[in-house]
PDB file of C-alpha atoms in Angstrom:
ATOM      1  CA  UNK I  18      -8.045   4.905  15.164  1.00  0.00           C
ATOM      2  CA  UNK I  19      -6.831   2.154  12.931  1.00  0.00           C
ATOM      3  CA  UNK I  20      -5.276  -1.136  13.987  1.00  0.00           C
ATOM      4  CA  UNK I  21      -4.443  -3.969  11.640  1.00  0.00           C
ATOM      5  CA  UNK I  22      -2.747  -7.186  12.736  1.00  0.00           C
ATOM      6  CA  UNK I  23      -1.285  -9.975  10.641  1.00  0.00           C
ATOM      7  CA  UNK I  24       1.468 -12.521  11.290  1.00  0.00           C
ATOM      8  CA  UNK I  25       4.987 -11.353  10.550  1.00  0.00           C
ATOM      9  CA  UNK I  26       6.256 -14.454   8.783  1.00  0.00           C
ATOM     10  CA  UNK I  27       4.977 -17.779   7.478  1.00  0.00           C
ATOM     11  CA  UNK I  28       6.582 -20.726   5.728  1.00  0.00           C
ATOM     12  CA  UNK I  29       4.772 -23.191   3.496  1.00  0.00           C
ATOM     13  CA  UNK I  30       5.657 -25.976   1.093  1.00  0.00           C
ATOM     14  CA  UNK I  31       5.405 -25.789  -2.672  1.00  0.00           C
ATOM     15  CA  UNK I  32       2.085 -27.242  -3.827  1.00  0.00           C
ATOM     16  CA  UNK I  33       0.414 -26.782  -0.463  1.00  0.00           C
ATOM     17  CA  UNK I  34      -2.292 -24.380   0.741  1.00  0.00           C
ATOM     18  CA  UNK I  35      -1.607 -21.492   3.100  1.00  0.00           C
ATOM     19  CA  UNK I  36      -3.987 -19.128   4.883  1.00  0.00           C
ATOM     20  CA  UNK I  37      -2.821 -15.670   5.946  1.00  0.00           C
ATOM     21  CA  UNK I  38      -5.035 -14.060   8.571  1.00  0.00           C
ATOM     22  CA  UNK I  39      -5.708 -10.399   9.200  1.00  0.00           C
ATOM     23  CA  UNK I  40      -7.688  -8.730  11.959  1.00  0.00           C
ATOM     24  CA  UNK I  41      -8.613  -5.080  11.913  1.00  0.00           C
ATOM     25  CA  UNK I  42     -10.200  -2.387  14.044  1.00  0.00           C
ATOM     26  CA  UNK I  43     -11.059   0.516  11.792  1.00  0.00           C
ATOM     27  CA  UNK I  44     -13.533   3.322  12.220  1.00  0.00           C
ATOM     28  CA  UNK I  45     -15.660   4.036   9.180  1.00  0.00           C
ATOM     29  CA  UNK I  46     -14.669   0.740   7.575  1.00  0.00           C
ATOM     30  CA  UNK I  47     -15.487   0.378   3.877  1.00  0.00           C
ATOM     31  CA  UNK I  48     -13.602  -2.690   2.711  1.00  0.00           C
ATOM     32  CA  UNK I  49     -10.478  -4.804   2.907  1.00  0.00           C
ATOM     33  CA  UNK I  50      -7.639  -5.049   0.394  1.00  0.00           C
ATOM     34  CA  UNK I  51      -4.954  -7.656  -0.081  1.00  0.00           C
ATOM     35  CA  UNK I  52      -1.756  -6.743  -1.915  1.00  0.00           C
ATOM     36  CA  UNK I  53       1.300  -8.777  -2.870  1.00  0.00           C
ATOM     37  CA  UNK I  54       4.764  -7.260  -2.662  1.00  0.00           C
ATOM     38  CA  UNK I  55       7.907  -8.955  -3.884  1.00  0.00           C
ATOM     39  CA  UNK I  56      11.170  -7.806  -2.316  1.00  0.00           C
ATOM     40  CA  UNK I  57      12.346  -4.508  -3.758  1.00  0.00           C
ATOM     41  CA  UNK I  58       9.176  -3.995  -5.774  1.00  0.00           C
ATOM     42  CA  UNK I  59       5.920  -2.059  -5.461  1.00  0.00           C
ATOM     43  CA  UNK I  60       2.772  -3.667  -4.053  1.00  0.00           C
ATOM     44  CA  UNK I  61       0.344  -5.126  -6.568  1.00  0.00           C
ATOM     45  CA  UNK I  62      -3.383  -5.597  -6.072  1.00  0.00           C
ATOM     46  CA  UNK I  63      -4.790  -9.040  -5.301  1.00  0.00           C
ATOM     47  CA  UNK I  64      -8.331  -8.518  -3.997  1.00  0.00           C
ATOM     48  CA  UNK I  65     -10.863  -6.184  -2.436  1.00  0.00           C
ATOM     49  CA  UNK I  66     -13.703  -7.421  -0.203  1.00  0.00           C
ATOM     50  CA  UNK I  67     -16.638  -5.227   0.745  1.00  0.00           C
ATOM     51  CA  UNK I  68     -19.270  -7.805   1.652  1.00  0.00           C
ATOM     52  CA  UNK I  69     -18.975 -10.777   3.978  1.00  0.00           C
ATOM     53  CA  UNK I  70     -17.948 -14.028   2.377  1.00  0.00           C
ATOM     54  CA  UNK I  71     -15.376 -15.656   0.174  1.00  0.00           C
ATOM     55  CA  UNK I  72     -14.236 -14.327  -3.188  1.00  0.00           C
ATOM     56  CA  UNK I  73     -12.211 -16.632  -5.380  1.00  0.00           C
ATOM     57  CA  UNK I  74      -9.818 -15.531  -8.076  1.00  0.00           C
ATOM     58  CA  UNK I  75      -7.808 -18.383  -9.531  1.00  0.00           C
ATOM     59  CA  UNK I  76      -5.385 -19.782  -6.967  1.00  0.00           C
ATOM     60  CA  UNK I  77      -6.090 -16.911  -4.594  1.00  0.00           C
ATOM     61  CA  UNK I  78      -9.215 -16.443  -2.470  1.00  0.00           C
ATOM     62  CA  UNK I  79     -10.050 -13.776   0.085  1.00  0.00           C
ATOM     63  CA  UNK I  80     -12.580 -13.899   2.901  1.00  0.00           C
ATOM     64  CA  UNK I  81     -14.140 -11.137   4.957  1.00  0.00           C
ATOM     65  CA  UNK I  82     -16.223 -11.092   8.132  1.00  0.00           C
ATOM     66  CA  UNK I  83     -17.184  -7.508   8.919  1.00  0.00           C
ATOM     67  CA  UNK I  84     -18.807  -8.404  12.248  1.00  0.00           C
ATOM     68  CA  UNK I  85     -15.621 -10.084  13.468  1.00  0.00           C
ATOM     69  CA  UNK I  86     -13.167  -7.625  11.929  1.00  0.00           C
ATOM     70  CA  UNK I  87     -11.434 -10.539  10.266  1.00  0.00           C
ATOM     71  CA  UNK I  88     -10.130 -11.451   6.844  1.00  0.00           C
ATOM     72  CA  UNK I  89      -7.927 -14.094   5.367  1.00  0.00           C
ATOM     73  CA  UNK I  90      -6.095 -14.684   2.117  1.00  0.00           C
ATOM     74  CA  UNK I  91      -5.977 -18.275   0.918  1.00  0.00           C
ATOM     75  CA  UNK I  92      -3.282 -19.332  -1.522  1.00  0.00           C
ATOM     76  CA  UNK I  93      -3.668 -22.737  -3.168  1.00  0.00           C
ATOM     77  CA  UNK I  94      -1.184 -24.839  -5.123  1.00  0.00           C
ATOM     78  CA  UNK I  95       1.684 -22.751  -3.859  1.00  0.00           C
ATOM     79  CA  UNK I  96       4.477 -21.934  -6.279  1.00  0.00           C
ATOM     80  CA  UNK I  97       7.974 -20.690  -5.537  1.00  0.00           C
ATOM     81  CA  UNK I  98       7.078 -17.346  -7.128  1.00  0.00           C
ATOM     82  CA  UNK I  99       4.462 -16.844  -4.388  1.00  0.00           C
ATOM     83  CA  UNK I 100       7.290 -16.093  -1.967  1.00  0.00           C
ATOM     84  CA  UNK I 101       6.540 -12.456  -1.151  1.00  0.00           C
ATOM     85  CA  UNK I 102       5.021 -10.208   1.468  1.00  0.00           C
ATOM     86  CA  UNK I 103       1.236 -10.087   1.625  1.00  0.00           C
ATOM     87  CA  UNK I 104      -0.241  -6.826   2.840  1.00  0.00           C
ATOM     88  CA  UNK I 105      -3.653  -6.512   4.410  1.00  0.00           C
ATOM     89  CA  UNK I 106      -5.152  -3.013   4.124  1.00  0.00           C
ATOM     90  CA  UNK I 107      -8.377  -1.510   5.420  1.00  0.00           C
ATOM     91  CA  UNK I 108     -10.195   1.177   3.497  1.00  0.00           C
ATOM     92  CA  UNK I 109     -12.092   3.716   5.575  1.00  0.00           C
ATOM     93  CA  UNK I 110     -13.277   7.273   5.783  1.00  0.00           C
ATOM     94  CA  UNK I 111     -15.445   9.352   3.550  1.00  0.00           C
ATOM     95  CA  UNK I 112     -12.864   9.359   0.819  1.00  0.00           C
ATOM     96  CA  UNK I 113     -10.664   6.455   1.327  1.00  0.00           C
ATOM     97  CA  UNK I 114      -7.819   6.394   3.704  1.00  0.00           C
ATOM     98  CA  UNK I 115      -6.187   3.061   3.052  1.00  0.00           C
ATOM     99  CA  UNK I 116      -4.338   1.804   6.120  1.00  0.00           C
ATOM    100  CA  UNK I 117      -1.904  -1.050   5.722  1.00  0.00           C
ATOM    101  CA  UNK I 118      -0.837  -3.744   8.130  1.00  0.00           C
ATOM    102  CA  UNK I 119       2.860  -4.518   8.500  1.00  0.00           C
ATOM    103  CA  UNK I 120       2.638  -7.398   6.035  1.00  0.00           C
ATOM    104  CA  UNK I 121       3.188 -11.153   6.226  1.00  0.00           C
ATOM    105  CA  UNK I 122       6.380 -12.429   4.652  1.00  0.00           C
ATOM    106  CA  UNK I 123       5.635 -15.804   3.078  1.00  0.00           C
ATOM    107  CA  UNK I 124       8.450 -18.161   2.218  1.00  0.00           C
ATOM    108  CA  UNK I 125       7.610 -21.068  -0.057  1.00  0.00           C
ATOM    109  CA  UNK I 126      10.046 -23.966   0.261  1.00  0.00           C
ATOM    110  CA  UNK I 127      10.492 -26.957  -2.055  1.00  0.00           C
TER     111      UNK I 127
ATOM    112  CA  UNK N  22       0.067   4.062 -20.650  1.00  0.00           C
ATOM    113  CA  UNK N  23       2.977   4.518 -18.265  1.00  0.00           C
ATOM    114  CA  UNK N  24       0.792   4.202 -15.135  1.00  0.00           C
ATOM    115  CA  UNK N  25       2.338   5.870 -12.081  1.00  0.00           C
ATOM    116  CA  UNK N  26       5.813   7.298 -12.578  1.00  0.00           C
ATOM    117  CA  UNK N  27       8.040   8.346  -9.697  1.00  0.00           C
ATOM    118  CA  UNK N  28      11.324  10.206  -9.885  1.00  0.00           C
ATOM    119  CA  UNK N  29      14.002   9.960  -8.737  1.00  0.00           C
ATOM    120  CA  UNK N  30      14.347   6.230  -8.004  1.00  0.00           C
ATOM    121  CA  UNK N  31      17.291   6.804  -5.677  1.00  0.00           C
ATOM    122  CA  UNK N  32      18.426   9.886  -3.781  1.00  0.00           C
ATOM    123  CA  UNK N  33      20.958  10.647  -1.064  1.00  0.00           C
ATOM    124  CA  UNK N  34      20.541  13.853   0.929  1.00  0.00           C
ATOM    125  CA  UNK N  35      22.356  15.537   3.744  1.00  0.00           C
ATOM    126  CA  UNK N  36      20.479  16.537   6.886  1.00  0.00           C
ATOM    127  CA  UNK N  37      18.756  19.862   6.380  1.00  0.00           C
ATOM    128  CA  UNK N  38      18.573  19.712   2.597  1.00  0.00           C
ATOM    129  CA  UNK N  39      15.241  19.986   0.842  1.00  0.00           C
ATOM    130  CA  UNK N  40      14.007  18.066  -2.161  1.00  0.00           C
ATOM    131  CA  UNK N  41      10.904  17.096  -4.104  1.00  0.00           C
ATOM    132  CA  UNK N  42       9.825  13.594  -5.046  1.00  0.00           C
ATOM    133  CA  UNK N  43       7.854  13.705  -8.259  1.00  0.00           C
ATOM    134  CA  UNK N  44       4.809  11.578  -9.010  1.00  0.00           C
ATOM    135  CA  UNK N  45       2.782  11.579 -12.198  1.00  0.00           C
ATOM    136  CA  UNK N  46      -0.042   9.350 -13.418  1.00  0.00           C
ATOM    137  CA  UNK N  47      -1.597   9.158 -16.867  1.00  0.00           C
ATOM    138  CA  UNK N  48      -4.768   7.260 -15.938  1.00  0.00           C
ATOM    139  CA  UNK N  49      -6.864  10.332 -15.098  1.00  0.00           C
ATOM    140  CA  UNK N  50      -7.235   9.136 -11.520  1.00  0.00           C
ATOM    141  CA  UNK N  51      -8.736  11.578  -9.057  1.00  0.00           C
ATOM    142  CA  UNK N  52      -7.179  10.005  -5.969  1.00  0.00           C
ATOM    143  CA  UNK N  53      -3.445  10.112  -5.328  1.00  0.00           C
ATOM    144  CA  UNK N  54      -1.436   9.387  -2.216  1.00  0.00           C
ATOM    145  CA  UNK N  55       2.056   9.100  -0.802  1.00  0.00           C
ATOM    146  CA  UNK N  56       3.244   6.304   1.495  1.00  0.00           C
ATOM    147  CA  UNK N  57       6.514   5.577   3.176  1.00  0.00           C
ATOM    148  CA  UNK N  58       7.634   2.029   3.889  1.00  0.00           C
ATOM    149  CA  UNK N  59      10.061   1.182   6.654  1.00  0.00           C
ATOM    150  CA  UNK N  60      11.161  -2.276   7.858  1.00  0.00           C
ATOM    151  CA  UNK N  61       8.675  -3.670  10.368  1.00  0.00           C
ATOM    152  CA  UNK N  62       6.351  -0.673   9.978  1.00  0.00           C
ATOM    153  CA  UNK N  63       4.484  -1.445   6.806  1.00  0.00           C
ATOM    154  CA  UNK N  64       3.204   1.250   4.480  1.00  0.00           C
ATOM    155  CA  UNK N  65       2.221   4.457   6.272  1.00  0.00           C
ATOM    156  CA  UNK N  66       0.122   7.155   4.636  1.00  0.00           C
ATOM    157  CA  UNK N  67       1.794  10.573   4.502  1.00  0.00           C
ATOM    158  CA  UNK N  68      -0.626  12.733   2.474  1.00  0.00           C
ATOM    159  CA  UNK N  69      -3.399  12.128   0.021  1.00  0.00           C
ATOM    160  CA  UNK N  70      -5.480  14.042  -2.490  1.00  0.00           C
ATOM    161  CA  UNK N  71      -8.988  13.435  -3.789  1.00  0.00           C
ATOM    162  CA  UNK N  72      -8.651  15.802  -6.728  1.00  0.00           C
ATOM    163  CA  UNK N  73      -6.878  18.860  -8.072  1.00  0.00           C
ATOM    164  CA  UNK N  74      -6.639  21.563  -5.417  1.00  0.00           C
ATOM    165  CA  UNK N  75      -7.561  19.225  -2.546  1.00  0.00           C
ATOM    166  CA  UNK N  76      -5.078  17.593  -0.181  1.00  0.00           C
ATOM    167  CA  UNK N  77      -5.257  16.104   3.296  1.00  0.00           C
ATOM    168  CA  UNK N  78      -2.947  14.623   5.888  1.00  0.00           C
ATOM    169  CA  UNK N  79      -2.423  10.943   6.526  1.00  0.00           C
ATOM    170  CA  UNK N  80      -0.832   9.187   9.490  1.00  0.00           C
ATOM    171  CA  UNK N  81       2.672  10.697   9.297  1.00  0.00           C
ATOM    172  CA  UNK N  82       2.506  14.120   7.601  1.00  0.00           C
ATOM    173  CA  UNK N  83       5.107  16.012   9.662  1.00  0.00           C
ATOM    174  CA  UNK N  84       8.100  17.178   7.655  1.00  0.00           C
ATOM    175  CA  UNK N  85       6.339  16.778   4.307  1.00  0.00           C
ATOM    176  CA  UNK N  86       4.315  19.077   2.074  1.00  0.00           C
ATOM    177  CA  UNK N  87       2.187  18.266  -0.948  1.00  0.00           C
ATOM    178  CA  UNK N  88       0.226  20.140  -3.573  1.00  0.00           C
ATOM    179  CA  UNK N  89      -2.119  19.063  -6.352  1.00  0.00           C
ATOM    180  CA  UNK N  90      -2.293  21.698  -9.052  1.00  0.00           C
ATOM    181  CA  UNK N  91      -3.210  19.204 -11.793  1.00  0.00           C
ATOM    182  CA  UNK N  92      -4.925  15.827 -11.899  1.00  0.00           C
ATOM    183  CA  UNK N  93      -1.744  14.201 -13.179  1.00  0.00           C
ATOM    184  CA  UNK N  94       0.880  15.399 -10.702  1.00  0.00           C
ATOM    185  CA  UNK N  95       1.268  15.015  -6.946  1.00  0.00           C
ATOM    186  CA  UNK N  96       4.756  16.042  -5.760  1.00  0.00           C
ATOM    187  CA  UNK N  97       5.988  15.374  -2.232  1.00  0.00           C
ATOM    188  CA  UNK N  98       8.306  17.958  -0.713  1.00  0.00           C
ATOM    189  CA  UNK N  99      10.746  17.359   2.117  1.00  0.00           C
ATOM    190  CA  UNK N 100      11.323  20.735   3.685  1.00  0.00           C
ATOM    191  CA  UNK N 101      14.405  19.998   5.786  1.00  0.00           C
ATOM    192  CA  UNK N 102      15.496  16.379   5.513  1.00  0.00           C
ATOM    193  CA  UNK N 103      16.217  14.383   8.659  1.00  0.00           C
ATOM    194  CA  UNK N 104      17.761  10.906   9.045  1.00  0.00           C
ATOM    195  CA  UNK N 105      14.347   9.684  10.274  1.00  0.00           C
ATOM    196  CA  UNK N 106      13.044  10.329   6.766  1.00  0.00           C
ATOM    197  CA  UNK N 107      15.296   7.656   5.305  1.00  0.00           C
ATOM    198  CA  UNK N 108      12.770   5.327   3.741  1.00  0.00           C
ATOM    199  CA  UNK N 109      11.232   3.988   0.576  1.00  0.00           C
ATOM    200  CA  UNK N 110       8.487   6.268  -0.698  1.00  0.00           C
ATOM    201  CA  UNK N 111       5.616   5.041  -2.841  1.00  0.00           C
ATOM    202  CA  UNK N 112       3.143   7.143  -4.756  1.00  0.00           C
ATOM    203  CA  UNK N 113      -0.206   5.538  -5.562  1.00  0.00           C
ATOM    204  CA  UNK N 114      -3.328   6.480  -7.480  1.00  0.00           C
ATOM    205  CA  UNK N 115      -6.868   5.192  -7.824  1.00  0.00           C
ATOM    206  CA  UNK N 116      -9.859   6.207  -9.902  1.00  0.00           C
ATOM    207  CA  UNK N 117     -12.291   6.049  -6.958  1.00  0.00           C
ATOM    208  CA  UNK N 118      -9.905   6.482  -4.081  1.00  0.00           C
ATOM    209  CA  UNK N 119     -10.063   2.845  -3.102  1.00  0.00           C
ATOM    210  CA  UNK N 120     -13.830   2.552  -2.672  1.00  0.00           C
ATOM    211  CA  UNK N 121     -14.028  -0.037  -5.360  1.00  0.00           C
ATOM    212  CA  UNK N 122     -10.766   0.597  -7.164  1.00  0.00           C
ATOM    213  CA  UNK N 123      -7.336  -0.738  -6.523  1.00  0.00           C
ATOM    214  CA  UNK N 124      -4.357   1.431  -5.749  1.00  0.00           C
ATOM    215  CA  UNK N 125      -1.787   1.563  -8.543  1.00  0.00           C
ATOM    216  CA  UNK N 126       1.694   2.083  -7.148  1.00  0.00           C
ATOM    217  CA  UNK N 127       4.768   3.665  -8.636  1.00  0.00           C
ATOM    218  CA  UNK N 128       8.069   1.773  -8.487  1.00  0.00           C
ATOM    219  CA  UNK N 129       9.208   3.615  -5.366  1.00  0.00           C
ATOM    220  CA  UNK N 130      11.825   6.196  -4.498  1.00  0.00           C
ATOM    221  CA  UNK N 131      14.604   5.119  -2.149  1.00  0.00           C
ATOM    222  CA  UNK N 132      15.765   8.041  -0.056  1.00  0.00           C
ATOM    223  CA  UNK N 133      18.757   8.075   2.284  1.00  0.00           C
ATOM    224  CA  UNK N 134      19.351  11.049   4.576  1.00  0.00           C
ATOM    225  CA  UNK N 135      22.838  11.249   6.059  1.00  0.00           C
TER     226      UNK N 135
END
């Protein structure tokens, strides 16, 4: 089966750094996605990790540890527009079932 | 390119009615899928397709049918709508089914079943 856990809500201050954690238990695991979803909108792609380690993309970085079933999304220099839900999703199976966690709603405050 | 286009954006149905949510993509993606999103539940996979003529069930397939007669189109059919199917539905596509490619989502279809 598939099980993905992430915190429901987080609050952080503008300009700060926030780390959103995700743990997963997924059979046939291929890789780990992070998506951003603003309220009332569709999810948009942030990152995809296949190998262990940190991948940096501008203000956003994503980390994966396959042995621990753990990932995190790191957001630096937070901006008000970063207030959104962040969805962790595990990719598995021979042809890609993508299973999403329930999402972490991040509120950035001044 | 329009990307992934879903219609309708909003729909209200009565219990027992049937309807089809349309999804079309113009990126020549082989992989297409349907998700529903409910508060506190996240996105749940309903059905997916890895190419024309091939479909498979996701986590929550009951009450829904799909077909994939062309690469571009992947309609989702509600056979007999129930209030439990009130949700936001997202269609998504990918050129490698998520192995290395991101999912591109449509804008969503908001369905209310009374």
